[in-house]
Tab-separated table of C-alpha atoms and ligand atoms in Angstrom:
chain	number	residue	atom	x	y	z
A	1	MET	CA	223.616	61.210	-129.006
A	2	TYR	CA	221.026	60.366	-131.667
A	3	PRO	CA	220.230	57.571	-132.541
A	4	LEU	CA	221.612	56.089	-129.275
A	5	ASN	CA	219.285	58.379	-127.365
A	6	ARG	CA	215.752	58.647	-128.551
A	7	ASN	CA	213.761	60.733	-126.100
A	8	ARG	CA	210.517	59.468	-127.542
A	9	ARG	CA	211.172	55.982	-126.042
A	10	LEU	CA	210.055	57.256	-122.628
A	11	ARG	CA	206.885	58.605	-124.174
A	12	SER	CA	205.992	55.692	-126.403
A	13	SER	CA	203.142	54.137	-124.376
A	14	HIS	CA	200.688	54.946	-121.628
A	15	ALA	CA	202.507	52.494	-119.340
A	16	ILE	CA	205.978	53.968	-119.738
A	17	ARG	CA	204.625	57.506	-119.444
A	18	ALA	CA	202.960	56.533	-116.178
A	19	LEU	CA	206.178	54.964	-114.859
A	20	VAL	CA	208.385	57.959	-115.524
A	21	ARG	CA	205.857	60.562	-114.415
A	22	GLU	CA	207.515	62.937	-111.933
A	23	THR	CA	204.385	64.556	-110.543
A	24	GLN	CA	201.175	63.147	-109.157
A	25	LEU	CA	197.910	64.933	-108.636
A	26	SER	CA	195.253	63.667	-106.247
A	27	LYS	CA	192.303	64.725	-104.152
A	28	ASN	CA	194.763	65.129	-101.276
A	29	ASP	CA	196.143	68.202	-103.013
A	30	PHE	CA	193.021	70.325	-103.062
A	31	ILE	CA	191.677	73.122	-100.905
A	32	VAL	CA	188.118	74.116	-101.755
A	33	PRO	CA	187.153	77.788	-101.362
A	34	LEU	CA	183.567	78.254	-100.144
A	35	PHE	CA	181.481	81.440	-100.097
A	36	ILE	CA	179.116	81.665	-97.140
A	37	VAL	CA	176.111	83.980	-97.014
A	38	GLU	CA	173.521	84.799	-94.367
A	39	GLY	CA	170.130	83.043	-94.600
A	40	LYS	CA	168.775	79.527	-94.914
A	41	ASN	CA	168.585	77.093	-97.838
A	42	ILE	CA	170.482	79.478	-100.090
A	43	LYS	CA	172.436	78.122	-103.022
A	44	LYS	CA	172.895	80.991	-105.423
A	45	GLU	CA	175.034	80.781	-108.522
A	46	ILE	CA	177.677	83.500	-108.760
A	47	ILE	CA	177.119	85.287	-112.047
A	48	SER	CA	180.814	85.891	-112.690
A	49	MET	CA	181.711	82.301	-111.702
A	50	PRO	CA	179.419	79.854	-113.552
A	51	ASP	CA	178.644	76.604	-111.660
A	52	TYR	CA	179.963	78.085	-108.406
A	53	PHE	CA	177.635	79.060	-105.580
A	54	GLN	CA	177.102	81.231	-102.548
A	55	LEU	CA	175.860	78.976	-99.767
A	56	SER	CA	173.982	79.594	-96.540
A	57	ILE	CA	175.447	77.805	-93.535
A	58	ASN	CA	173.036	74.858	-93.687
A	59	ASN	CA	173.864	74.265	-97.355
A	60	ALA	CA	177.576	74.739	-96.685
A	61	GLU	CA	177.360	71.940	-94.122
A	62	LYS	CA	175.880	69.646	-96.770
A	63	GLU	CA	178.489	70.665	-99.311
A	64	VAL	CA	181.330	70.039	-96.878
A	65	LYS	CA	179.962	66.588	-96.066
A	66	GLU	CA	179.837	65.827	-99.786
A	67	LEU	CA	183.384	67.095	-100.258
A	68	TRP	CA	184.610	64.935	-97.389
A	69	ASP	CA	182.851	61.919	-98.849
A	70	ILE	CA	184.653	62.301	-102.178
A	71	GLY	CA	187.976	62.583	-100.363
A	72	ILE	CA	188.629	66.321	-100.140
A	73	LYS	CA	190.206	67.240	-96.839
A	74	ALA	CA	190.509	71.026	-96.710
A	75	ILE	CA	188.261	74.015	-97.254
A	76	LEU	CA	188.918	77.746	-97.270
A	77	LEU	CA	186.079	79.876	-95.960
A	78	PHE	CA	185.014	83.334	-97.140
A	79	VAL	CA	181.944	85.254	-96.016
A	80	LYS	CA	179.707	87.820	-97.665
A	81	ILE	CA	178.775	90.418	-95.079
A	82	GLU	CA	175.543	92.399	-95.137
A	83	ASP	CA	176.061	96.095	-95.960
A	84	ASN	CA	174.665	97.363	-92.667
A	85	LEU	CA	177.347	95.427	-90.761
A	86	LYS	CA	180.274	96.943	-92.640
A	87	ASP	CA	182.320	99.690	-91.015
A	88	ASN	CA	185.877	101.022	-90.900
A	89	LYS	CA	186.892	99.081	-87.791
A	90	GLY	CA	186.237	95.476	-88.675
A	91	SER	CA	183.705	95.226	-85.812
A	92	GLU	CA	181.831	92.368	-87.430
A	93	ALA	CA	185.099	90.542	-88.196
A	94	ILE	CA	185.709	90.025	-84.484
A	95	ASN	CA	182.104	89.265	-83.542
A	96	ASN	CA	182.233	85.825	-81.933
A	97	ASN	CA	178.757	85.226	-83.241
A	98	GLY	CA	179.440	86.590	-86.728
A	99	LEU	CA	178.727	84.718	-89.949
A	100	MET	CA	182.261	83.311	-90.222
A	101	GLN	CA	182.358	82.191	-86.630
A	102	ARG	CA	178.958	80.467	-86.915
A	103	ALA	CA	179.969	78.837	-90.189
A	104	ILE	CA	183.153	77.415	-88.682
A	105	LYS	CA	181.274	75.994	-85.703
A	106	SER	CA	178.523	74.389	-87.781
A	107	ILE	CA	180.905	72.877	-90.289
A	108	LYS	CA	183.240	71.563	-87.614
A	109	ASN	CA	180.266	70.140	-85.814
A	110	LYS	CA	179.073	68.326	-88.932
A	111	VAL	CA	182.432	67.184	-90.335
A	112	PRO	CA	184.988	67.473	-87.518
A	113	GLU	CA	187.866	66.044	-89.516
A	114	MET	CA	187.646	68.505	-92.395
A	115	LEU	CA	190.554	70.957	-92.191
A	116	VAL	CA	188.949	74.377	-91.930
A	117	ILE	CA	191.045	77.313	-93.112
A	118	THR	CA	189.619	80.822	-92.783
A	119	ASP	CA	190.308	83.983	-94.731
A	120	VAL	CA	191.640	86.742	-92.510
A	121	ALA	CA	191.338	90.202	-94.085
A	122	LEU	CA	189.009	93.127	-93.586
A	123	ASP	CA	187.741	93.673	-97.136
A	124	PRO	CA	184.400	91.841	-96.838
A	125	TYR	CA	183.771	93.756	-93.589
A	126	SER	CA	185.016	97.162	-94.725
A	127	CYS	CA	182.720	99.979	-95.804
A	128	PHE	CA	185.628	100.973	-98.079
A	129	GLY	CA	186.166	97.466	-99.479
A	130	HIS	CA	189.794	97.578	-98.374
A	131	ASP	CA	191.804	94.990	-96.478
A	132	GLY	CA	192.628	97.361	-93.632
A	133	ILE	CA	191.452	100.348	-91.655
A	134	VAL	CA	191.290	103.483	-93.793
A	135	GLU	CA	192.200	107.050	-92.883
A	136	ASN	CA	192.356	109.901	-95.378
A	137	PHE	CA	192.230	107.459	-98.282
A	138	GLU	CA	195.163	105.527	-96.888
A	139	VAL	CA	195.072	101.897	-95.738
A	140	LEU	CA	196.743	101.924	-92.329
A	141	ASN	CA	199.133	99.105	-91.495
A	142	ASP	CA	199.631	98.922	-87.740
A	143	PRO	CA	196.082	99.649	-86.519
A	144	THR	CA	194.896	96.914	-88.893
A	145	LEU	CA	197.166	94.335	-87.236
A	146	GLU	CA	195.268	94.631	-83.988
A	147	VAL	CA	191.969	93.691	-85.666
A	148	LEU	CA	193.531	90.889	-87.723
A	149	SER	CA	194.985	89.271	-84.620
A	150	LYS	CA	191.671	89.484	-82.743
A	151	MET	CA	189.887	88.121	-85.799
A	152	SER	CA	192.300	85.169	-85.948
A	153	VAL	CA	191.773	84.367	-82.280
A	154	SER	CA	188.027	84.551	-82.797
A	155	HIS	CA	188.270	82.094	-85.721
A	156	ALA	CA	190.494	79.753	-83.710
A	157	ASN	CA	188.082	79.972	-80.829
A	158	SER	CA	185.273	78.878	-83.141
A	159	GLY	CA	187.291	75.870	-84.256
A	160	ALA	CA	189.346	76.958	-87.286
A	161	ASP	CA	192.374	74.735	-87.883
A	162	PHE	CA	194.296	77.325	-89.869
A	163	VAL	CA	193.911	81.041	-90.409
A	164	ALA	CA	194.912	82.471	-93.777
A	165	PRO	CA	195.800	86.162	-93.657
A	166	SER	CA	195.292	87.506	-97.184
A	167	ASP	CA	195.634	91.210	-96.445
A	168	MET	CA	199.346	91.835	-97.128
A	169	MET	CA	199.854	94.157	-94.154
A	170	ASP	CA	203.440	94.110	-92.849
A	171	GLY	CA	204.039	92.207	-89.644
A	172	ARG	CA	200.675	90.512	-89.487
A	173	VAL	CA	201.948	86.947	-89.272
A	174	LEU	CA	203.956	87.775	-86.150
A	175	ARG	CA	201.080	89.605	-84.481
A	176	ILE	CA	198.656	86.801	-85.292
A	177	ARG	CA	201.088	84.109	-84.058
A	178	GLN	CA	201.666	85.995	-80.817
A	179	ALA	CA	197.944	86.466	-80.244
A	180	LEU	CA	197.204	82.781	-80.922
A	181	GLU	CA	199.971	81.651	-78.562
A	182	LYS	CA	198.809	84.031	-75.858
A	183	GLU	CA	195.301	82.595	-76.009
A	184	GLY	CA	196.557	79.018	-75.975
A	185	PHE	CA	195.891	78.183	-79.639
A	186	PHE	CA	199.298	76.551	-80.106
A	187	ASN	CA	198.045	74.178	-82.767
A	188	THR	CA	196.210	76.682	-84.908
A	189	GLY	CA	198.278	77.066	-88.052
A	190	ILE	CA	198.947	80.089	-90.233
A	191	MET	CA	198.735	79.789	-93.983
A	192	SER	CA	200.108	83.120	-95.076
A	193	TYR	CA	199.306	84.639	-98.418
A	194	GLY	CA	202.971	85.633	-98.414
A	195	VAL	CA	203.019	86.430	-102.088
A	196	LYS	CA	199.850	88.092	-103.195
A	197	TYR	CA	199.925	90.228	-106.288
A	198	ALA	CA	197.627	93.159	-107.018
A	199	SER	CA	195.773	91.273	-109.710
A	200	SER	CA	192.758	91.995	-111.858
A	201	LEU	CA	192.068	88.269	-111.790
A	202	TYR	CA	190.293	88.745	-108.435
A	203	GLY	CA	187.429	90.544	-110.183
A	204	PRO	CA	184.865	87.699	-110.183
A	205	PHE	CA	185.584	86.962	-106.501
A	206	ARG	CA	184.960	90.577	-105.545
A	207	ASN	CA	181.630	90.395	-107.324
A	208	ALA	CA	180.833	87.239	-105.384
A	209	LEU	CA	181.528	88.889	-102.032
A	210	ASP	CA	180.561	92.419	-102.979
A	211	SER	CA	184.032	93.495	-101.828
A	212	ASN	CA	185.244	95.823	-104.580
A	213	PRO	CA	187.436	98.610	-103.225
A	214	GLY	CA	185.322	101.761	-102.895
A	215	PHE	CA	188.200	104.007	-103.880
A	216	GLY	CA	191.576	103.446	-105.521
A	217	ASP	CA	193.052	99.973	-105.798
A	218	LYS	CA	195.069	97.586	-103.645
A	219	LYS	CA	198.491	98.439	-105.036
A	220	THR	CA	199.810	99.994	-101.818
A	221	TYR	CA	199.651	96.622	-100.108
A	222	GLN	CA	199.385	93.835	-102.699
A	223	MET	CA	202.499	93.278	-104.824
A	224	ASP	CA	203.349	94.817	-108.173
A	225	TYR	CA	203.174	92.152	-110.860
A	226	SER	CA	206.387	93.374	-112.495
A	227	ASN	CA	208.418	92.155	-109.527
A	228	SER	CA	209.757	88.771	-108.564
A	229	LYS	CA	212.639	89.433	-106.133
A	230	GLN	CA	210.238	90.922	-103.567
A	231	ALA	CA	208.529	87.568	-103.375
A	232	LEU	CA	211.421	85.858	-101.605
A	233	ASN	CA	211.781	88.775	-99.239
A	234	GLU	CA	208.081	88.675	-98.338
A	235	VAL	CA	208.192	84.949	-97.804
A	236	ASN	CA	211.333	84.948	-95.672
A	237	LYS	CA	209.763	87.523	-93.355
A	238	ASP	CA	206.574	85.494	-93.046
A	239	ILE	CA	208.498	82.323	-92.227
A	240	GLU	CA	210.529	84.165	-89.565
A	241	GLU	CA	207.259	85.471	-88.160
A	242	GLY	CA	205.809	81.981	-87.833
A	243	ALA	CA	203.974	81.075	-91.046
A	244	ASP	CA	203.460	77.315	-91.429
A	245	ILE	CA	202.442	77.353	-95.091
A	246	ILE	CA	203.093	79.986	-97.752
A	247	MET	CA	200.566	80.776	-100.436
A	248	VAL	CA	201.291	82.211	-103.877
A	249	LYS	CA	198.434	83.994	-105.599
A	250	PRO	CA	197.157	84.156	-108.344
A	251	GLY	CA	198.246	80.870	-109.904
A	252	MET	CA	199.026	80.375	-113.553
A	253	PRO	CA	200.518	83.790	-114.473
A	254	TYR	CA	202.738	83.563	-111.363
A	255	ILE	CA	203.980	80.018	-111.784
A	256	ASP	CA	207.534	81.359	-112.197
A	257	ILE	CA	207.310	82.797	-108.683
A	258	LEU	CA	205.989	79.517	-107.320
A	259	ASN	CA	208.828	77.566	-108.862
A	260	SER	CA	211.569	79.932	-107.741
A	261	LEU	CA	210.259	79.809	-104.168
A	262	TYR	CA	210.048	76.025	-104.334
A	263	LYS	CA	213.782	75.905	-104.980
A	264	LYS	CA	214.628	78.269	-102.144
A	265	ILE	CA	212.376	77.608	-99.167
A	266	ASP	CA	211.506	74.589	-97.082
A	267	VAL	CA	207.973	75.271	-95.866
A	268	PRO	CA	205.095	73.794	-97.910
A	269	LEU	CA	203.798	75.996	-100.695
A	270	ALA	CA	200.189	76.511	-101.619
A	271	VAL	CA	199.010	78.116	-104.815
A	272	TYR	CA	195.650	79.818	-105.330
A	273	GLN	CA	194.159	79.435	-108.774
A	274	VAL	CA	191.904	82.450	-108.431
A	275	SER	CA	188.421	83.377	-109.561
A	276	GLY	CA	189.466	85.083	-112.806
A	277	GLU	CA	191.397	82.002	-113.873
A	278	TYR	CA	188.335	79.875	-113.199
A	279	SER	CA	185.991	82.206	-115.052
A	280	MET	CA	188.258	82.398	-118.092
A	281	LEU	CA	188.211	78.629	-118.473
A	282	LYS	CA	184.467	78.401	-117.862
A	283	SER	CA	183.647	81.008	-120.461
A	284	ALA	CA	186.001	79.604	-123.074
A	285	ALA	CA	184.466	76.173	-122.472
A	286	SER	CA	180.928	77.495	-122.753
A	287	LYS	CA	181.780	78.705	-126.247
A	288	GLY	CA	183.326	75.375	-127.140
A	289	PHE	CA	186.730	76.991	-127.666
A	290	LEU	CA	188.633	74.440	-125.621
A	291	ASP	CA	188.326	71.059	-123.960
A	292	TYR	CA	187.571	72.198	-120.416
A	293	ASP	CA	188.301	68.920	-118.614
A	294	LYS	CA	191.682	68.488	-120.243
A	295	VAL	CA	192.737	72.071	-119.678
A	296	VAL	CA	191.713	71.905	-116.003
A	297	LEU	CA	193.899	68.841	-115.414
A	298	GLU	CA	196.792	70.331	-117.368
A	299	GLN	CA	196.738	73.459	-115.240
A	300	LEU	CA	196.451	71.586	-111.945
A	301	PHE	CA	199.313	69.244	-112.875
A	302	SER	CA	201.393	72.270	-113.830
A	303	PHE	CA	200.980	73.718	-110.347
A	304	LYS	CA	202.233	70.480	-108.836
A	305	ARG	CA	205.148	70.316	-111.283
A	306	ALA	CA	206.117	73.884	-110.394
A	307	GLY	CA	206.289	72.956	-106.716
A	308	ALA	CA	202.900	73.469	-105.092
A	309	ALA	CA	202.211	71.057	-102.250
A	310	MET	CA	198.553	72.071	-102.377
A	311	ILE	CA	196.188	73.966	-104.643
A	312	ALA	CA	193.266	76.158	-103.686
A	313	THR	CA	190.983	75.829	-106.678
A	314	TYR	CA	187.363	76.232	-107.693
A	315	HIS	CA	187.839	73.202	-109.950
A	316	ALA	CA	188.535	70.798	-107.063
A	317	LYS	CA	185.269	68.895	-107.129
A	318	GLU	CA	185.323	68.549	-110.908
A	319	ALA	CA	188.987	67.542	-110.783
A	320	VAL	CA	188.308	64.712	-108.320
A	321	LYS	CA	185.791	63.279	-110.788
A	322	LEU	CA	188.232	63.641	-113.669
A	323	LEU	CA	191.036	62.007	-111.733
A	324	ASN	CA	188.775	59.083	-110.845
A	325	GLN	CA	188.138	58.630	-114.567
A	326	ILE	CA	191.766	58.629	-115.680
A	327	LEU	CA	193.245	56.514	-112.872
B	401	PBG	C1	190.532	89.089	-99.766
B	401	PBG	C2	190.765	88.069	-100.807
B	401	PBG	C3	190.677	88.215	-102.205
B	401	PBG	C4	190.816	86.940	-102.747
B	401	PBG	C5	191.041	86.067	-101.688
B	401	PBG	N1	191.027	86.772	-100.499
B	401	PBG	C6	190.350	89.398	-103.041
B	401	PBG	C7	191.219	90.574	-102.986
B	401	PBG	O1	192.316	90.584	-102.426
B	401	PBG	O2	190.768	91.595	-103.505
B	401	PBG	C8	190.709	86.599	-104.202
B	401	PBG	C9	190.374	85.175	-104.520
B	401	PBG	C10	189.932	84.933	-105.918
B	401	PBG	O3	189.921	85.835	-106.782
B	401	PBG	O4	189.571	83.787	-106.201
B	401	PBG	N2	191.604	89.675	-99.171
């Protein structure tokens, strides 16, 4: 009771604030998404994501070495596929000599200890820009599973440490786990995008990979943002099916979901602060409307406070620098 209790005592100096701090943020928490393109010596800024680049494999190798040297230990790979290689079967997705497979091999060769996580979904490979095989304007569930499991095995075979299915088809974690086990990839992990909402915040990413859906939207597979109870159901199924890590996506608008899962499940949670979140901060900063560095740290700390064990974020490299300054 006031004045016996004065809450401000625990906030009265830098030292006491540091002592009572519940959450820490460090370079160990970050997963860096990278966009790989065909070609050599390419480093092309993504128009919708200022200061973020598409990289050819040789430049990705350099970038990954740099990331490792500043203490980042995990990357998440995406590829931009040439139009003439896109079809409705995911043929290029399972090509053992495809762009993703070559990227994994080169990166692993250069920086073997970097944890390489790969995106598993058909949208960059699909002539319809959808995450699965399409028939009569419908995204088919079960036929897609077959391709996703082959794709995962192909990634594992190239050296991926974790595969990250981001497609939201039902039953894919089980099919992928079974396929990996069958081929002897017992140690290849699955980071499941268990909770992925149909979000307009993916817009800048789709520009980066030229993966906009050609018709309709993704609402028949990604979740409806008015729902939260479905999240636990989705996650429980994925854990039963063998997911090692569960991802919540997007980040900030879904921090309630992250926190409620944190209280209910025991597997580590990842959060994905997506492209639209990044672009919003970059554009506000470019107009001088907010202090970019401070807002970045505030958001990343908030993810940790809400329960994320790890954060996939386009701010990772900048955040490492900022953290080095404040520690
Ligand atoms: C593909 C995929 C998407 C993102 C990650 N994996 C786009 C989508 O589902 O349309 C979005 C990431 C971002 O916006 O940063 N399945």
